[in-house]
């Protein structure tokens, strides 16, 4: 299965990518597993996506938790805390 | 309720007039307008770029307004949020809430703004003499949103 991952604002600039398709293992997948897979790339991925960093994750345009399950074709967005208004 | 995300500026009077037109049951409109300031954290700000997550923005704002409608007896709500490049003194956001009496409109307007600041996917990048910098989220914004979690609100069924 695969999910589309979008990056925004400071994270997009730090990671140098706005959007990518990521293949995930077929067994039950969740946000935590996806983040582990991204951090395993090392370098800036490990730094910017460290669990101590204050970023947020949305799945299919709803704010998500670390335990939110992922399904084939889902749209996952990873971004810094929002600063609108 | 209506939610609009746009690059264009908005005319405050025209928006409020259209919002309440032909609805004699409205006794109060509370409106908040957020503006671009020319200084932040000690630096001169010459401009602002507002980025957003288009697929999610509308959905998030509609969810926040729906939550306000659950909590207070409001007649209608309008949210306009601008994106793209803005200058100091430009309008960024309008939240207007209509109700029969002022209390509900005041509360719901502040609630929508507080949640928008922590839940709606917008990000500000400031242009300063030191270069462009992303605005960091403020802990006080989380506190402002969190206080609604435990607040006793007017019950719609009272």
GROMACS .gro file of N, CA and C in nm, chain B:
model
  474
   86UNK      N    1  -2.366   2.918   0.739
   86UNK     CA    2  -2.231   2.964   0.766
   86UNK      C    3  -2.151   2.966   0.636
   87UNK      N    4  -2.052   3.053   0.632
   87UNK     CA    5  -1.970   3.063   0.512
   87UNK      C    6  -1.824   3.079   0.551
   88UNK      N    7  -1.738   3.012   0.475
   88UNK     CA    8  -1.595   3.018   0.499
   88UNK      C    9  -1.528   3.045   0.364
   89UNK      N   10  -1.444   3.147   0.358
   89UNK     CA   11  -1.375   3.179   0.232
   89UNK      C   12  -1.227   3.197   0.257
   90UNK      N   13  -1.147   3.137   0.170
   90UNK     CA   14  -1.002   3.156   0.175
   90UNK      C   15  -0.965   3.221   0.043
   91UNK      N   16  -0.902   3.337   0.046
   91UNK     CA   17  -0.881   3.414  -0.076
   91UNK      C   18  -0.757   3.502  -0.067
   92UNK      N   19  -0.701   3.537  -0.185
   92UNK     CA   20  -0.589   3.629  -0.188
   92UNK      C   21  -0.638   3.773  -0.177
   93UNK      N   22  -0.755   3.797  -0.232
   93UNK     CA   23  -0.806   3.935  -0.240
   93UNK      C   24  -0.842   3.991  -0.104
   94UNK      N   25  -0.834   4.121  -0.091
   94UNK     CA   26  -0.877   4.191   0.029
   94UNK      C   27  -1.030   4.183   0.039
   95UNK      N   28  -1.084   4.219   0.155
   95UNK     CA   29  -1.229   4.221   0.170
   95UNK      C   30  -1.271   4.357   0.224
   96UNK      N   31  -1.395   4.394   0.189
   96UNK     CA   32  -1.452   4.521   0.234
   96UNK      C   33  -1.536   4.491   0.359
   97UNK      N   34  -1.488   4.535   0.473
   97UNK     CA   35  -1.551   4.501   0.601
   97UNK      C   36  -1.699   4.539   0.606
   98UNK      N   37  -1.730   4.663   0.569
   98UNK     CA   38  -1.869   4.709   0.574
   98UNK      C   39  -1.957   4.629   0.480
   99UNK      N   40  -1.908   4.605   0.358
   99UNK     CA   41  -1.987   4.532   0.260
   99UNK      C   42  -2.013   4.389   0.308
  100UNK      N   43  -1.911   4.328   0.367
  100UNK     CA   44  -1.926   4.190   0.415
  100UNK      C   45  -2.029   4.181   0.528
  101UNK      N   46  -2.019   4.273   0.622
  101UNK     CA   47  -2.112   4.270   0.736
  101UNK      C   48  -2.255   4.300   0.689
  102UNK      N   49  -2.268   4.397   0.599
  102UNK     CA   50  -2.401   4.432   0.549
  102UNK      C   51  -2.466   4.315   0.476
  103UNK      N   52  -2.386   4.245   0.392
  103UNK     CA   53  -2.440   4.132   0.317
  103UNK      C   54  -2.473   4.017   0.412
  104UNK      N   55  -2.390   4.002   0.514
  104UNK     CA   56  -2.403   3.893   0.613
  104UNK      C   57  -2.538   3.901   0.686
  105UNK      N   58  -2.581   4.024   0.717
  105UNK     CA   59  -2.702   4.037   0.798
  105UNK      C   60  -2.825   4.083   0.719
  106UNK      N   61  -2.805   4.099   0.589
  106UNK     CA   62  -2.913   4.153   0.505
  106UNK      C   63  -3.038   4.066   0.510
  107UNK      N   64  -3.154   4.127   0.527
  107UNK     CA   65  -3.282   4.057   0.521
  107UNK      C   66  -3.307   3.959   0.633
  108UNK      N   67  -3.239   3.977   0.746
  108UNK     CA   68  -3.256   3.882   0.856
  108UNK      C   69  -3.287   3.957   0.986
  109UNK      N   70  -3.413   3.995   1.003
  109UNK     CA   71  -3.451   4.077   1.118
  109UNK      C   72  -3.437   4.007   1.253
  110UNK      N   73  -3.413   3.875   1.252
  110UNK     CA   74  -3.395   3.804   1.380
  110UNK      C   75  -3.257   3.829   1.440
  111UNK      N   76  -3.166   3.886   1.361
  111UNK     CA   77  -3.031   3.914   1.412
  111UNK      C   78  -3.034   4.040   1.498
  112UNK      N   79  -2.992   4.025   1.624
  112UNK     CA   80  -2.986   4.140   1.714
  112UNK      C   81  -2.846   4.185   1.744
  113UNK      N   82  -2.747   4.103   1.706
  113UNK     CA   83  -2.607   4.136   1.737
  113UNK      C   84  -2.515   4.074   1.634
  114UNK      N   85  -2.414   4.149   1.593
  114UNK     CA   86  -2.305   4.095   1.511
  114UNK      C   87  -2.175   4.131   1.580
  115UNK      N   88  -2.097   4.030   1.617
  115UNK     CA   89  -1.962   4.055   1.670
  115UNK      C   90  -1.865   4.023   1.559
  116UNK      N   91  -1.771   4.114   1.532
  116UNK     CA   92  -1.675   4.092   1.424
  116UNK      C   93  -1.534   4.117   1.473
  117UNK      N   94  -1.442   4.027   1.436
  117UNK     CA   95  -1.301   4.045   1.467
  117UNK      C   96  -1.226   4.056   1.336
  118UNK      N   97  -1.133   4.151   1.327
  118UNK     CA   98  -1.047   4.165   1.209
  118UNK      C   99  -0.902   4.158   1.255
  119UNK      N  100  -0.827   4.064   1.200
  119UNK     CA  101  -0.684   4.052   1.228
  119UNK      C  102  -0.605   4.127   1.122
  120UNK      N  103  -0.500   4.200   1.165
  120UNK     CA  104  -0.423   4.287   1.074
  120UNK      C  105  -0.275   4.253   1.077
  121UNK      N  106  -0.204   4.288   0.968
  121UNK     CA  107  -0.059   4.269   0.964
  121UNK      C  108   0.007   4.386   1.037
  122UNK      N  109   0.090   4.356   1.136
  122UNK     CA  110   0.165   4.460   1.207
  122UNK      C  111   0.301   4.480   1.141
  123UNK      N  112   0.363   4.595   1.167
  123UNK     CA  113   0.492   4.624   1.102
  123UNK      C  114   0.610   4.588   1.192
  124UNK      N  115   0.581   4.524   1.306
  124UNK     CA  116   0.691   4.485   1.393
  124UNK      C  117   0.651   4.357   1.466
  125UNK      N  118   0.750   4.265   1.483
  125UNK     CA  119   0.724   4.142   1.558
  125UNK      C  120   0.856   4.094   1.618
  126UNK      N  121   0.855   4.064   1.747
  126UNK     CA  122   0.973   4.013   1.816
  126UNK      C  123   1.096   4.101   1.792
  127UNK      N  124   1.073   4.231   1.795
  127UNK     CA  125   1.185   4.324   1.786
  127UNK      C  126   1.234   4.355   1.646
  128UNK      N  127   1.175   4.294   1.544
  128UNK     CA  128   1.221   4.321   1.408
  128UNK      C  129   1.114   4.394   1.328
  129UNK      N  130   1.160   4.479   1.238
  129UNK     CA  131   1.067   4.543   1.145
  129UNK      C  132   1.017   4.440   1.046
  130UNK      N  133   0.888   4.437   1.024
  130UNK     CA  134   0.830   4.344   0.928
  130UNK      C  135   0.782   4.423   0.807
  131UNK      N  136   0.842   4.393   0.690
  131UNK     CA  137   0.806   4.469   0.570
  131UNK      C  138   0.695   4.401   0.493
  132UNK      N  139   0.669   4.272   0.523
  132UNK     CA  140   0.563   4.200   0.454
  132UNK      C  141   0.547   4.061   0.511
  133UNK      N  142   0.442   3.996   0.465
  133UNK     CA  143   0.406   3.866   0.520
  133UNK      C  144   0.362   3.778   0.404
  134UNK      N  145   0.404   3.650   0.405
  134UNK     CA  146   0.348   3.556   0.309
  134UNK      C  147   0.272   3.450   0.387
  135UNK      N  148   0.146   3.432   0.352
  135UNK     CA  149   0.063   3.332   0.419
  135UNK      C  150   0.047   3.209   0.331
  136UNK      N  151   0.101   3.097   0.382
  136UNK     CA  152   0.088   2.969   0.312
  136UNK      C  153  -0.026   2.891   0.377
  137UNK      N  154  -0.092   2.805   0.302
  137UNK     CA  155  -0.193   2.719   0.364
  137UNK      C  156  -0.197   2.584   0.294
  138UNK      N  157  -0.276   2.495   0.347
  138UNK     CA  158  -0.293   2.359   0.296
  138UNK      C  159  -0.433   2.357   0.235
  139UNK      N  160  -0.443   2.390   0.105
  139UNK     CA  161  -0.573   2.417   0.044
  139UNK      C  162  -0.678   2.309   0.069
  140UNK      N  163  -0.640   2.182   0.058
  140UNK     CA  164  -0.740   2.075   0.072
  140UNK      C  165  -0.799   2.070   0.212
  141UNK      N  166  -0.723   2.119   0.311
  141UNK     CA  167  -0.767   2.105   0.449
  141UNK      C  168  -0.825   2.234   0.508
  142UNK      N  169  -0.786   2.348   0.454
  142UNK     CA  170  -0.820   2.476   0.516
  142UNK      C  171  -0.971   2.495   0.533
  143UNK      N  172  -1.044   2.477   0.424
  143UNK     CA  173  -1.189   2.496   0.426
  143UNK      C  174  -1.254   2.400   0.525
  144UNK      N  175  -1.210   2.275   0.520
  144UNK     CA  176  -1.265   2.171   0.607
  144UNK      C  177  -1.242   2.204   0.755
  145UNK      N  178  -1.120   2.250   0.786
  145UNK     CA  179  -1.086   2.282   0.924
  145UNK      C  180  -1.169   2.400   0.974
  146UNK      N  181  -1.183   2.503   0.890
  146UNK     CA  182  -1.259   2.622   0.931
  146UNK      C  183  -1.408   2.588   0.948
  147UNK      N  184  -1.463   2.506   0.858
  147UNK     CA  185  -1.603   2.467   0.870
  147UNK      C  186  -1.625   2.387   0.998
  148UNK      N  187  -1.526   2.303   1.033
  148UNK     CA  188  -1.535   2.224   1.156
  148UNK      C  189  -1.536   2.312   1.279
  149UNK      N  190  -1.455   2.417   1.279
  149UNK     CA  191  -1.447   2.509   1.393
  149UNK      C  192  -1.579   2.585   1.408
  150UNK      N  193  -1.633   2.631   1.294
  150UNK     CA  194  -1.760   2.704   1.298
  150UNK      C  195  -1.873   2.612   1.346
  151UNK      N  196  -1.873   2.487   1.299
  151UNK     CA  197  -1.975   2.391   1.341
  151UNK      C  198  -1.967   2.368   1.492
  152UNK      N  199  -1.845   2.363   1.543
  152UNK     CA  200  -1.826   2.345   1.688
  152UNK      C  201  -1.884   2.465   1.764
  153UNK      N  202  -1.863   2.585   1.712
  153UNK     CA  203  -1.919   2.705   1.776
  153UNK      C  204  -2.073   2.700   1.774
  154UNK      N  205  -2.128   2.650   1.663
  154UNK     CA  206  -2.274   2.641   1.653
  154UNK      C  207  -2.332   2.541   1.752
  155UNK      N  208  -2.252   2.439   1.786
  155UNK     CA  209  -2.295   2.341   1.887
  155UNK      C  210  -2.298   2.406   2.026
  156UNK      N  211  -2.202   2.498   2.048
  156UNK     CA  212  -2.185   2.552   2.183
  156UNK      C  213  -2.275   2.671   2.213
  157UNK      N  214  -2.304   2.750   2.112
  157UNK     CA  215  -2.381   2.872   2.135
  157UNK      C  216  -2.497   2.883   2.037
  158UNK      N  217  -2.597   2.954   2.079
  158UNK     CA  218  -2.716   2.976   1.996
  158UNK      C  219  -2.685   3.090   1.900
  159UNK      N  220  -2.617   3.058   1.791
  159UNK     CA  221  -2.584   3.164   1.696
  159UNK      C  222  -2.667   3.147   1.569
  160UNK      N  223  -2.688   3.256   1.500
  160UNK     CA  224  -2.772   3.254   1.381
  160UNK      C  225  -2.688   3.226   1.256
  161UNK      N  226  -2.569   3.284   1.250
  161UNK     CA  227  -2.483   3.259   1.135
  161UNK      C  228  -2.340   3.299   1.170
  162UNK      N  229  -2.245   3.249   1.091
  162UNK     CA  230  -2.105   3.285   1.111
  162UNK      C  231  -2.037   3.298   0.975
  163UNK      N  232  -1.942   3.388   0.968
  163UNK     CA  233  -1.867   3.412   0.845
  163UNK      C  234  -1.718   3.419   0.879
  164UNK      N  235  -1.638   3.343   0.805
  164UNK     CA  236  -1.492   3.350   0.823
  164UNK      C  237  -1.430   3.377   0.687
  165UNK      N  238  -1.348   3.481   0.678
  165UNK     CA  239  -1.270   3.508   0.557
  165UNK      C  240  -1.124   3.511   0.600
  166UNK      N  241  -1.040   3.431   0.536
  166UNK     CA  242  -0.897   3.431   0.569
  166UNK      C  243  -0.818   3.451   0.441
  167UNK      N  244  -0.728   3.547   0.441
  167UNK     CA  245  -0.648   3.573   0.321
  167UNK      C  246  -0.521   3.488   0.320
  168UNK      N  247  -0.471   3.461   0.199
  168UNK     CA  248  -0.344   3.391   0.181
  168UNK      C  249  -0.262   3.468   0.078
  169UNK      N  250  -0.133   3.432   0.067
  169UNK     CA  251  -0.047   3.499  -0.030
  169UNK      C  252   0.030   3.611   0.037
  170UNK      N  253   0.071   3.710  -0.042
  170UNK     CA  254   0.156   3.818   0.009
  170UNK      C  255   0.073   3.933   0.065
  171UNK      N  256   0.109   3.976   0.186
  171UNK     CA  257   0.039   4.086   0.252
  171UNK      C  258   0.140   4.188   0.302
  172UNK      N  259   0.092   4.312   0.319
  172UNK     CA  260   0.175   4.421   0.367
  172UNK      C  261   0.128   4.465   0.505
  173UNK      N  262   0.215   4.533   0.582
  173UNK     CA  263   0.169   4.589   0.710
  173UNK      C  264   0.042   4.672   0.689
  174UNK      N  265  -0.049   4.660   0.786
  174UNK     CA  266  -0.179   4.727   0.786
  174UNK      C  267  -0.285   4.654   0.703
  175UNK      N  268  -0.244   4.552   0.625
  175UNK     CA  269  -0.345   4.476   0.548
  175UNK      C  270  -0.433   4.396   0.644
  176UNK      N  271  -0.553   4.370   0.601
  176UNK     CA  272  -0.642   4.280   0.674
  176UNK      C  273  -0.603   4.137   0.644
  177UNK      N  274  -0.597   4.051   0.746
  177UNK     CA  275  -0.564   3.908   0.726
  177UNK      C  276  -0.690   3.823   0.736
  178UNK      N  277  -0.769   3.849   0.841
  178UNK     CA  278  -0.879   3.757   0.870
  178UNK      C  279  -1.000   3.835   0.922
  179UNK      N  280  -1.118   3.786   0.886
  179UNK     CA  281  -1.243   3.837   0.942
  179UNK      C  282  -1.322   3.720   0.999
  180UNK      N  283  -1.364   3.733   1.123
  180UNK     CA  284  -1.460   3.639   1.182
  180UNK      C  285  -1.580   3.722   1.227
  181UNK      N  286  -1.697   3.692   1.173
  181UNK     CA  287  -1.818   3.763   1.214
  181UNK      C  288  -1.922   3.660   1.258
  182UNK      N  289  -1.987   3.688   1.369
  182UNK     CA  290  -2.089   3.597   1.421
  182UNK      C  291  -2.216   3.677   1.450
  183UNK      N  292  -2.329   3.625   1.406
  183UNK     CA  293  -2.457   3.690   1.429
  183UNK      C  294  -2.540   3.607   1.526
  184UNK      N  295  -2.607   3.674   1.618
  184UNK     CA  296  -2.695   3.606   1.712
  184UNK      C  297  -2.807   3.701   1.753
  185UNK      N  298  -2.898   3.652   1.834
  185UNK     CA  299  -3.009   3.737   1.879
  185UNK      C  300  -2.959   3.840   1.979
  186UNK      N  301  -2.868   3.796   2.066
  186UNK     CA  302  -2.816   3.884   2.172
  186UNK      C  303  -2.663   3.882   2.172
  187UNK      N  304  -2.602   3.984   2.230
  187UNK     CA  305  -2.459   4.004   2.214
  187UNK      C  306  -2.370   3.896   2.276
  188UNK      N  307  -2.414   3.838   2.389
  188UNK     CA  308  -2.327   3.745   2.461
  188UNK      C  309  -2.283   3.628   2.375
  189UNK      N  310  -2.376   3.567   2.306
  189UNK     CA  311  -2.346   3.450   2.223
  189UNK      C  312  -2.252   3.489   2.109
  190UNK      N  313  -2.278   3.605   2.049
  190UNK     CA  314  -2.194   3.649   1.936
  190UNK      C  315  -2.051   3.677   1.982
  191UNK      N  316  -2.036   3.746   2.096
  191UNK     CA  317  -1.902   3.773   2.149
  191UNK      C  318  -1.826   3.644   2.177
  192UNK      N  319  -1.890   3.553   2.248
  192UNK     CA  320  -1.823   3.428   2.286
  192UNK      C  321  -1.784   3.345   2.165
  193UNK      N  322  -1.882   3.326   2.074
  193UNK     CA  323  -1.856   3.242   1.958
  193UNK      C  324  -1.747   3.301   1.869
  194UNK      N  325  -1.744   3.434   1.856
  194UNK     CA  326  -1.643   3.501   1.773
  194UNK      C  327  -1.503   3.476   1.830
  195UNK      N  328  -1.490   3.491   1.960
  195UNK     CA  329  -1.359   3.470   2.024
  195UNK      C  330  -1.319   3.323   2.017
  196UNK      N  331  -1.414   3.234   2.036
  196UNK     CA  332  -1.389   3.090   2.027
  196UNK      C  333  -1.337   3.053   1.888
  197UNK      N  334  -1.405   3.101   1.784
  197UNK     CA  335  -1.364   3.068   1.646
  197UNK      C  336  -1.222   3.117   1.620
  198UNK      N  337  -1.191   3.241   1.663
  198UNK     CA  338  -1.055   3.293   1.644
  198UNK      C  339  -0.952   3.210   1.719
  199UNK      N  340  -0.981   3.176   1.845
  199UNK     CA  341  -0.885   3.100   1.926
  199UNK      C  342  -0.858   2.962   1.864
  200UNK      N  343  -0.962   2.898   1.812
  200UNK     CA  344  -0.942   2.767   1.750
  200UNK      C  345  -0.875   2.779   1.615
  201UNK      N  346  -0.911   2.883   1.540
  201UNK     CA  347  -0.846   2.906   1.411
  201UNK      C  348  -0.695   2.918   1.429
  202UNK      N  349  -0.653   2.988   1.536
  202UNK     CA  350  -0.509   3.011   1.560
  202UNK      C  351  -0.432   2.882   1.587
  203UNK      N  352  -0.501   2.777   1.634
  203UNK     CA  353  -0.430   2.653   1.669
  203UNK      C  354  -0.467   2.533   1.580
  204UNK      N  355  -0.577   2.544   1.503
  204UNK     CA  356  -0.626   2.427   1.429
  204UNK      C  357  -0.629   2.444   1.277
  205UNK      N  358  -0.636   2.566   1.228
  205UNK     CA  359  -0.650   2.585   1.084
  205UNK      C  360  -0.510   2.593   1.020
  206UNK      N  361  -0.490   2.516   0.911
  206UNK     CA  362  -0.354   2.502   0.855
  206UNK      C  363  -0.308   2.622   0.771
  207UNK      N  364  -0.272   2.729   0.842
  207UNK     CA  365  -0.210   2.848   0.781
  207UNK      C  366  -0.073   2.868   0.846
  208UNK      N  367   0.023   2.919   0.767
  208UNK     CA  368   0.156   2.950   0.824
  208UNK      C  369   0.202   3.085   0.770
  209UNK      N  370   0.253   3.166   0.863
  209UNK     CA  371   0.302   3.300   0.825
  209UNK      C  372   0.453   3.298   0.812
  210UNK      N  373   0.501   3.359   0.703
  210UNK     CA  374   0.645   3.385   0.690
  210UNK      C  375   0.663   3.535   0.680
  211UNK      N  376   0.747   3.591   0.768
  211UNK     CA  377   0.768   3.735   0.771
  211UNK      C  378   0.892   3.774   0.691
  212UNK      N  379   0.883   3.889   0.624
  212UNK     CA  380   1.002   3.948   0.562
  212UNK      C  381   1.056   4.054   0.658
  213UNK      N  382   1.181   4.035   0.702
  213UNK     CA  383   1.244   4.129   0.795
  213UNK      C  384   1.380   4.171   0.736
  214UNK      N  385   1.442   4.276   0.793
  214UNK     CA  386   1.575   4.317   0.743
  214UNK      C  387   1.677   4.203   0.753
  215UNK      N  388   1.655   4.108   0.845
  215UNK     CA  389   1.747   3.995   0.861
  215UNK      C  390   1.712   3.881   0.765
  216UNK      N  391   1.611   3.897   0.685
  216UNK     CA  392   1.569   3.793   0.591
  216UNK      C  393   1.431   3.740   0.624
  217UNK      N  394   1.388   3.639   0.547
  217UNK     CA  395   1.256   3.581   0.569
  217UNK      C  396   1.264   3.482   0.685
  218UNK      N  397   1.161   3.483   0.769
  218UNK     CA  398   1.157   3.386   0.879
  218UNK      C  399   1.014   3.338   0.902
  219UNK      N  400   1.003   3.208   0.933
  219UNK     CA  401   0.872   3.150   0.963
  219UNK      C  402   0.833   3.190   1.104
  220UNK      N  403   0.710   3.233   1.119
  220UNK     CA  404   0.659   3.270   1.252
  220UNK      C  405   0.639   3.142   1.333
  221UNK      N  406   0.688   3.144   1.457
  221UNK     CA  407   0.671   3.028   1.546
  221UNK      C  408   0.537   3.038   1.618
  222UNK      N  409   0.474   2.922   1.640
  222UNK     CA  410   0.349   2.920   1.715
  222UNK      C  411   0.375   2.966   1.858
  223UNK      N  412   0.278   3.036   1.916
  223UNK     CA  413   0.293   3.088   2.053
  223UNK      C  414   0.221   2.997   2.152
  224UNK      N  415   0.287   2.973   2.263
  224UNK     CA  416   0.225   2.891   2.368
  224UNK      C  417   0.096   2.957   2.417
  225UNK      N  418   0.093   3.091   2.417
  225UNK     CA  419  -0.026   3.162   2.464
  225UNK      C  420  -0.147   3.132   2.375
  226UNK      N  421  -0.122   3.099   2.245
  226UNK     CA  422  -0.233   3.063   2.157
  226UNK      C  423  -0.292   2.929   2.197
  227UNK      N  424  -0.206   2.835   2.236
  227UNK     CA  425  -0.256   2.705   2.284
  227UNK      C  426  -0.339   2.724   2.410
  228UNK      N  427  -0.290   2.813   2.497
  228UNK     CA  428  -0.363   2.840   2.621
  228UNK      C  429  -0.498   2.903   2.593
  229UNK      N  430  -0.501   2.993   2.494
  229UNK     CA  431  -0.627   3.062   2.460
  229UNK      C  432  -0.730   2.962   2.409
  230UNK      N  433  -0.686   2.864   2.330
  230UNK     CA  434  -0.779   2.764   2.278
  230UNK      C  435  -0.818   2.666   2.389
  231UNK      N  436  -0.722   2.629   2.472
  231UNK     CA  437  -0.747   2.526   2.574
  231UNK      C  438  -0.848   2.572   2.679
  232UNK      N  439  -0.854   2.704   2.703
  232UNK     CA  440  -0.944   2.750   2.810
  232UNK      C  441  -1.089   2.722   2.776
  233UNK      N  442  -1.120   2.704   2.648
  233UNK     CA  443  -1.259   2.674   2.609
  233UNK      C  444  -1.296   2.529   2.641
  234UNK      N  445  -1.195   2.444   2.657
  234UNK     CA  446  -1.221   2.301   2.679
  234UNK      C  447  -1.302   2.280   2.806
  235UNK      N  448  -1.271   2.358   2.908
  235UNK     CA  449  -1.334   2.334   3.038
  235UNK      C  450  -1.436   2.440   3.076
  236UNK      N  451  -1.449   2.539   2.985
  236UNK     CA  452  -1.535   2.650   3.022
  236UNK      C  453  -1.682   2.610   3.020
  237UNK      N  454  -1.755   2.652   3.120
  237UNK     CA  455  -1.900   2.631   3.119
  237UNK      C  456  -1.960   2.729   3.021
  238UNK      N  457  -2.031   2.677   2.924
  238UNK     CA  458  -2.089   2.767   2.824
  238UNK      C  459  -2.240   2.764   2.836
  239UNK      N  460  -2.301   2.863   2.779
  239UNK     CA  461  -2.447   2.871   2.780
  239UNK      C  462  -2.504   2.748   2.712
  240UNK      N  463  -2.593   2.682   2.775
  240UNK     CA  464  -2.653   2.563   2.718
  240UNK      C  465  -2.762   2.603   2.618
  241UNK      N  466  -2.754   2.545   2.499
  241UNK     CA  467  -2.849   2.581   2.393
  241UNK      C  468  -2.992   2.545   2.430
  242UNK      N  469  -3.006   2.447   2.520
  242UNK     CA  470  -3.140   2.397   2.548
  242UNK      C  471  -3.203   2.462   2.672
  243UNK      N  472  -3.129   2.555   2.731
  243UNK     CA  473  -3.182   2.618   2.852
  243UNK      C  474  -3.302   2.705   2.818
   0.00000   0.00000   0.00000
